[in-house]
Amino acid sequence: MAATPGSEIRRASAEDAGAVARLLHDFNTEYEDYTPGVPALAERLGELLASEAVEVLLAGDPPLGFALFRLRPSLWSKGADTYLEELYVIPERRGQGIGGALLDAAIEAARQAGADHFELTTGEDDTAARKLYESRSFTNREGAPDAPRMLYYELDL
């Protein structure tokens, strides 16, 4: 896949579960979110990667960041819907184009897999992420620039 400043982007396999788990744990810890720890994450990611339930793209060796996304059948078209669940770059390498390269590679991988819709969520105060997504023409408006804002809700079960 495309080269990024100082790194190559590649598709992760189940053998990369430990590296992805460490990055995901660091991501959640950085933002003070819950993490079950690296061993539990590595086990679950190994299962999900082996079954192809998720796709993970890695930047660099050792990995400097990752994009984790899921494809699912669409109700509205014959193409798939894609959900970018996580996008992370280690703090000391931010601002060097790695996040944008990972996002672009995820979008291209989704297109190649037959997707025709790509969605994600981010926090309102994460202005760097919002700037990145908006630079790629993502919108949080329903159908038009002046339309109502789309909102995301969740419920833990």
PDB file of C-alpha atoms in Angstrom:
ATOM      1  CA  MET A   1       0.000   0.000   0.000  1.00  0.00           C
ATOM      2  CA  ALA A   2       0.960   3.650  -0.128  1.00  0.00           C
ATOM      3  CA  ALA A   3       4.106   4.875   1.547  1.00  0.00           C
ATOM      4  CA  THR A   4       3.799   7.412   4.323  1.00  0.00           C
ATOM      5  CA  PRO A   5       6.485   9.656   5.728  1.00  0.00           C
ATOM      6  CA  GLY A   6       8.949   7.108   7.094  1.00  0.00           C
ATOM      7  CA  SER A   7       6.609   4.133   6.941  1.00  0.00           C
ATOM      8  CA  GLU A   8       4.794   1.683   4.720  1.00  0.00           C
ATOM      9  CA  ILE A   9       1.152   0.745   5.223  1.00  0.00           C
ATOM     10  CA  ARG A  10       0.304  -2.931   5.236  1.00  0.00           C
ATOM     11  CA  ARG A  11      -2.644  -5.136   6.118  1.00  0.00           C
ATOM     12  CA  ALA A  12      -2.351  -6.786   9.527  1.00  0.00           C
ATOM     13  CA  SER A  13      -2.735 -10.518  10.039  1.00  0.00           C
ATOM     14  CA  ALA A  14      -3.606 -12.470  13.166  1.00  0.00           C
ATOM     15  CA  GLU A  15       0.133 -12.621  13.901  1.00  0.00           C
ATOM     16  CA  ASP A  16       0.054  -8.829  14.374  1.00  0.00           C
ATOM     17  CA  ALA A  17      -2.597  -8.991  17.111  1.00  0.00           C
ATOM     18  CA  GLY A  18      -0.093  -8.271  19.889  1.00  0.00           C
ATOM     19  CA  ALA A  19       1.275  -5.156  18.191  1.00  0.00           C
ATOM     20  CA  VAL A  20      -2.227  -3.858  17.445  1.00  0.00           C
ATOM     21  CA  ALA A  21      -3.276  -4.634  21.028  1.00  0.00           C
ATOM     22  CA  ARG A  22      -0.380  -2.601  22.433  1.00  0.00           C
ATOM     23  CA  LEU A  23      -1.291   0.375  20.242  1.00  0.00           C
ATOM     24  CA  LEU A  24      -4.988   0.103  21.106  1.00  0.00           C
ATOM     25  CA  HIS A  25      -4.175  -0.147  24.818  1.00  0.00           C
ATOM     26  CA  ASP A  26      -1.942   2.941  24.563  1.00  0.00           C
ATOM     27  CA  PHE A  27      -4.696   4.781  22.662  1.00  0.00           C
ATOM     28  CA  ASN A  28      -7.325   4.051  25.309  1.00  0.00           C
ATOM     29  CA  THR A  29      -4.913   4.851  28.139  1.00  0.00           C
ATOM     30  CA  GLU A  30      -3.963   8.178  26.514  1.00  0.00           C
ATOM     31  CA  TYR A  31      -7.606   9.223  26.357  1.00  0.00           C
ATOM     32  CA  GLU A  32      -8.448   7.740  29.779  1.00  0.00           C
ATOM     33  CA  ASP A  33     -10.832   5.166  28.294  1.00  0.00           C
ATOM     34  CA  TYR A  34     -11.296   1.653  29.598  1.00  0.00           C
ATOM     35  CA  THR A  35      -8.897  -1.023  28.370  1.00  0.00           C
ATOM     36  CA  PRO A  36      -8.980  -4.696  29.364  1.00  0.00           C
ATOM     37  CA  GLY A  37      -5.187  -4.792  28.952  1.00  0.00           C
ATOM     38  CA  VAL A  38      -2.850  -5.940  26.215  1.00  0.00           C
ATOM     39  CA  PRO A  39      -3.222  -9.731  26.724  1.00  0.00           C
ATOM     40  CA  ALA A  40      -7.040  -9.633  26.526  1.00  0.00           C
ATOM     41  CA  LEU A  41      -6.970  -7.267  23.556  1.00  0.00           C
ATOM     42  CA  ALA A  42      -4.379  -9.421  21.759  1.00  0.00           C
ATOM     43  CA  GLU A  43      -6.497 -12.530  22.228  1.00  0.00           C
ATOM     44  CA  ARG A  44      -9.657 -10.864  20.919  1.00  0.00           C
ATOM     45  CA  LEU A  45      -7.895  -9.112  18.041  1.00  0.00           C
ATOM     46  CA  GLY A  46      -6.254 -12.401  17.064  1.00  0.00           C
ATOM     47  CA  GLU A  47      -9.703 -13.999  16.817  1.00  0.00           C
ATOM     48  CA  LEU A  48     -11.202 -11.087  14.880  1.00  0.00           C
ATOM     49  CA  LEU A  49      -8.297 -10.822  12.459  1.00  0.00           C
ATOM     50  CA  ALA A  50      -8.208 -14.584  11.858  1.00  0.00           C
ATOM     51  CA  SER A  51     -11.934 -14.641  11.079  1.00  0.00           C
ATOM     52  CA  GLU A  52     -11.653 -11.479   8.938  1.00  0.00           C
ATOM     53  CA  ALA A  53     -14.364  -9.832  11.045  1.00  0.00           C
ATOM     54  CA  VAL A  54     -12.179  -6.718  11.156  1.00  0.00           C
ATOM     55  CA  GLU A  55      -9.549  -5.239   8.902  1.00  0.00           C
ATOM     56  CA  VAL A  56      -6.503  -3.538  10.379  1.00  0.00           C
ATOM     57  CA  LEU A  57      -3.959  -1.493   8.485  1.00  0.00           C
ATOM     58  CA  LEU A  58      -0.594  -0.823  10.113  1.00  0.00           C
ATOM     59  CA  ALA A  59       1.818   2.024   9.389  1.00  0.00           C
ATOM     60  CA  GLY A  60       5.503   1.345   9.949  1.00  0.00           C
ATOM     61  CA  ASP A  61       7.622  -1.445  11.344  1.00  0.00           C
ATOM     62  CA  PRO A  62       7.399  -1.456  14.276  1.00  0.00           C
ATOM     63  CA  PRO A  63       3.890  -0.020  13.913  1.00  0.00           C
ATOM     64  CA  LEU A  64       3.519   3.719  14.433  1.00  0.00           C
ATOM     65  CA  GLY A  65      -0.254   3.662  14.045  1.00  0.00           C
ATOM     66  CA  PHE A  66      -3.226   1.705  12.803  1.00  0.00           C
ATOM     67  CA  ALA A  67      -6.683   1.934  11.264  1.00  0.00           C
ATOM     68  CA  LEU A  68      -9.263  -0.672  12.308  1.00  0.00           C
ATOM     69  CA  PHE A  69     -12.482  -0.950  10.321  1.00  0.00           C
ATOM     70  CA  ARG A  70     -15.381  -3.304   9.689  1.00  0.00           C
ATOM     71  CA  LEU A  71     -17.364  -4.034   6.536  1.00  0.00           C
ATOM     72  CA  ARG A  72     -20.996  -5.111   6.701  1.00  0.00           C
ATOM     73  CA  PRO A  73     -23.799  -5.623   4.186  1.00  0.00           C
ATOM     74  CA  SER A  74     -25.714  -2.452   3.409  1.00  0.00           C
ATOM     75  CA  LEU A  75     -29.448  -2.205   3.645  1.00  0.00           C
ATOM     76  CA  TRP A  76     -29.525   0.609   1.068  1.00  0.00           C
ATOM     77  CA  SER A  77     -27.319  -0.740  -1.713  1.00  0.00           C
ATOM     78  CA  LYS A  78     -25.558  -3.855  -2.922  1.00  0.00           C
ATOM     79  CA  GLY A  79     -22.262  -2.328  -1.747  1.00  0.00           C
ATOM     80  CA  ALA A  80     -20.954  -2.714   1.779  1.00  0.00           C
ATOM     81  CA  ASP A  81     -20.991  -0.173   4.566  1.00  0.00           C
ATOM     82  CA  THR A  82     -17.669   0.504   6.276  1.00  0.00           C
ATOM     83  CA  TYR A  83     -17.224   1.658   9.855  1.00  0.00           C
ATOM     84  CA  LEU A  84     -13.855   3.041  10.929  1.00  0.00           C
ATOM     85  CA  GLU A  85     -13.761   1.932  14.544  1.00  0.00           C
ATOM     86  CA  GLU A  86     -10.291   3.186  15.473  1.00  0.00           C
ATOM     87  CA  LEU A  87      -7.571   5.359  13.927  1.00  0.00           C
ATOM     88  CA  TYR A  88      -4.461   5.985  16.009  1.00  0.00           C
ATOM     89  CA  VAL A  89      -0.934   7.286  15.562  1.00  0.00           C
ATOM     90  CA  ILE A  90       1.595   7.321  18.399  1.00  0.00           C
ATOM     91  CA  PRO A  91       1.886  10.840  19.852  1.00  0.00           C
ATOM     92  CA  GLU A  92       5.492  11.506  18.796  1.00  0.00           C
ATOM     93  CA  ARG A  93       4.669  10.798  15.119  1.00  0.00           C
ATOM     94  CA  ARG A  94       1.464  12.842  14.824  1.00  0.00           C
ATOM     95  CA  GLY A  95       1.351  15.677  12.334  1.00  0.00           C
ATOM     96  CA  GLN A  96       3.563  13.822   9.847  1.00  0.00           C
ATOM     97  CA  GLY A  97       0.825  12.547   7.514  1.00  0.00           C
ATOM     98  CA  ILE A  98       0.599   9.019   8.915  1.00  0.00           C
ATOM     99  CA  GLY A  99      -3.020   9.358  10.091  1.00  0.00           C
ATOM    100  CA  GLY A 100      -4.073  10.738   6.708  1.00  0.00           C
ATOM    101  CA  ALA A 101      -2.247   7.947   4.902  1.00  0.00           C
ATOM    102  CA  LEU A 102      -3.927   5.342   7.112  1.00  0.00           C
ATOM    103  CA  LEU A 103      -7.341   6.914   6.515  1.00  0.00           C
ATOM    104  CA  ASP A 104      -6.769   7.080   2.754  1.00  0.00           C
ATOM    105  CA  ALA A 105      -5.604   3.452   2.707  1.00  0.00           C
ATOM    106  CA  ALA A 106      -8.662   2.354   4.707  1.00  0.00           C
ATOM    107  CA  ILE A 107     -10.988   4.177   2.306  1.00  0.00           C
ATOM    108  CA  GLU A 108      -9.259   2.568  -0.670  1.00  0.00           C
ATOM    109  CA  ALA A 109      -9.370  -0.904   0.934  1.00  0.00           C
ATOM    110  CA  ALA A 110     -13.098  -0.420   1.568  1.00  0.00           C
ATOM    111  CA  ARG A 111     -13.660   0.602  -2.071  1.00  0.00           C
ATOM    112  CA  GLN A 112     -11.734  -2.437  -3.290  1.00  0.00           C
ATOM    113  CA  ALA A 113     -13.900  -4.628  -1.047  1.00  0.00           C
ATOM    114  CA  GLY A 114     -17.027  -3.245  -2.742  1.00  0.00           C
ATOM    115  CA  ALA A 115     -18.067  -0.683  -0.136  1.00  0.00           C
ATOM    116  CA  ASP A 116     -19.930   2.426  -1.189  1.00  0.00           C
ATOM    117  CA  HIS A 117     -20.338   4.045   2.246  1.00  0.00           C
ATOM    118  CA  PHE A 118     -17.750   4.874   4.912  1.00  0.00           C
ATOM    119  CA  GLU A 119     -18.595   6.213   8.349  1.00  0.00           C
ATOM    120  CA  LEU A 120     -16.828   7.013  11.587  1.00  0.00           C
ATOM    121  CA  THR A 121     -17.320   8.818  14.871  1.00  0.00           C
ATOM    122  CA  THR A 122     -15.087  11.129  16.873  1.00  0.00           C
ATOM    123  CA  GLY A 123     -15.364  13.396  19.868  1.00  0.00           C
ATOM    124  CA  GLU A 124     -16.514  16.945  19.363  1.00  0.00           C
ATOM    125  CA  ASP A 125     -13.389  18.289  21.057  1.00  0.00           C
ATOM    126  CA  ASP A 126     -10.972  16.186  18.953  1.00  0.00           C
ATOM    127  CA  THR A 127     -10.328  19.019  16.531  1.00  0.00           C
ATOM    128  CA  ALA A 128      -7.284  17.369  14.922  1.00  0.00           C
ATOM    129  CA  ALA A 129      -9.310  14.285  13.981  1.00  0.00           C
ATOM    130  CA  ARG A 130     -12.223  16.398  12.782  1.00  0.00           C
ATOM    131  CA  LYS A 131      -9.877  18.471  10.609  1.00  0.00           C
ATOM    132  CA  LEU A 132      -8.443  15.278   9.092  1.00  0.00           C
ATOM    133  CA  TYR A 133     -11.884  13.792   8.364  1.00  0.00           C
ATOM    134  CA  GLU A 134     -13.245  17.031   6.930  1.00  0.00           C
ATOM    135  CA  SER A 135     -10.155  17.330   4.703  1.00  0.00           C
ATOM    136  CA  ARG A 136     -11.302  14.042   3.145  1.00  0.00           C
ATOM    137  CA  SER A 137     -14.867  15.394   2.592  1.00  0.00           C
ATOM    138  CA  PHE A 138     -16.503  13.604   5.530  1.00  0.00           C
ATOM    139  CA  THR A 139     -19.513  15.497   6.806  1.00  0.00           C
ATOM    140  CA  ASN A 140     -21.633  15.487   9.930  1.00  0.00           C
ATOM    141  CA  ARG A 141     -24.591  17.120   8.202  1.00  0.00           C
ATOM    142  CA  GLU A 142     -27.639  15.279   6.882  1.00  0.00           C
ATOM    143  CA  GLY A 143     -27.502  15.547   3.109  1.00  0.00           C
ATOM    144  CA  ALA A 144     -26.355  19.184   2.686  1.00  0.00           C
ATOM    145  CA  PRO A 145     -23.896  21.656   4.236  1.00  0.00           C
ATOM    146  CA  ASP A 146     -26.707  23.634   5.909  1.00  0.00           C
ATOM    147  CA  ALA A 147     -28.724  20.570   6.984  1.00  0.00           C
ATOM    148  CA  PRO A 148     -29.075  19.469  10.613  1.00  0.00           C
ATOM    149  CA  ARG A 149     -26.041  17.934  12.330  1.00  0.00           C
ATOM    150  CA  MET A 150     -25.999  14.164  12.625  1.00  0.00           C
ATOM    151  CA  LEU A 151     -25.744  12.844  16.166  1.00  0.00           C
ATOM    152  CA  TYR A 152     -24.330   9.589  17.478  1.00  0.00           C
ATOM    153  CA  TYR A 153     -25.881   7.789  20.442  1.00  0.00           C
ATOM    154  CA  GLU A 154     -24.758   4.675  22.279  1.00  0.00           C
ATOM    155  CA  LEU A 155     -25.930   2.357  25.018  1.00  0.00           C
ATOM    156  CA  ASP A 156     -23.826  -0.209  26.860  1.00  0.00           C
ATOM    157  CA  LEU A 157     -25.769  -3.464  27.300  1.00  0.00           C
TER     158      LEU A 157
END
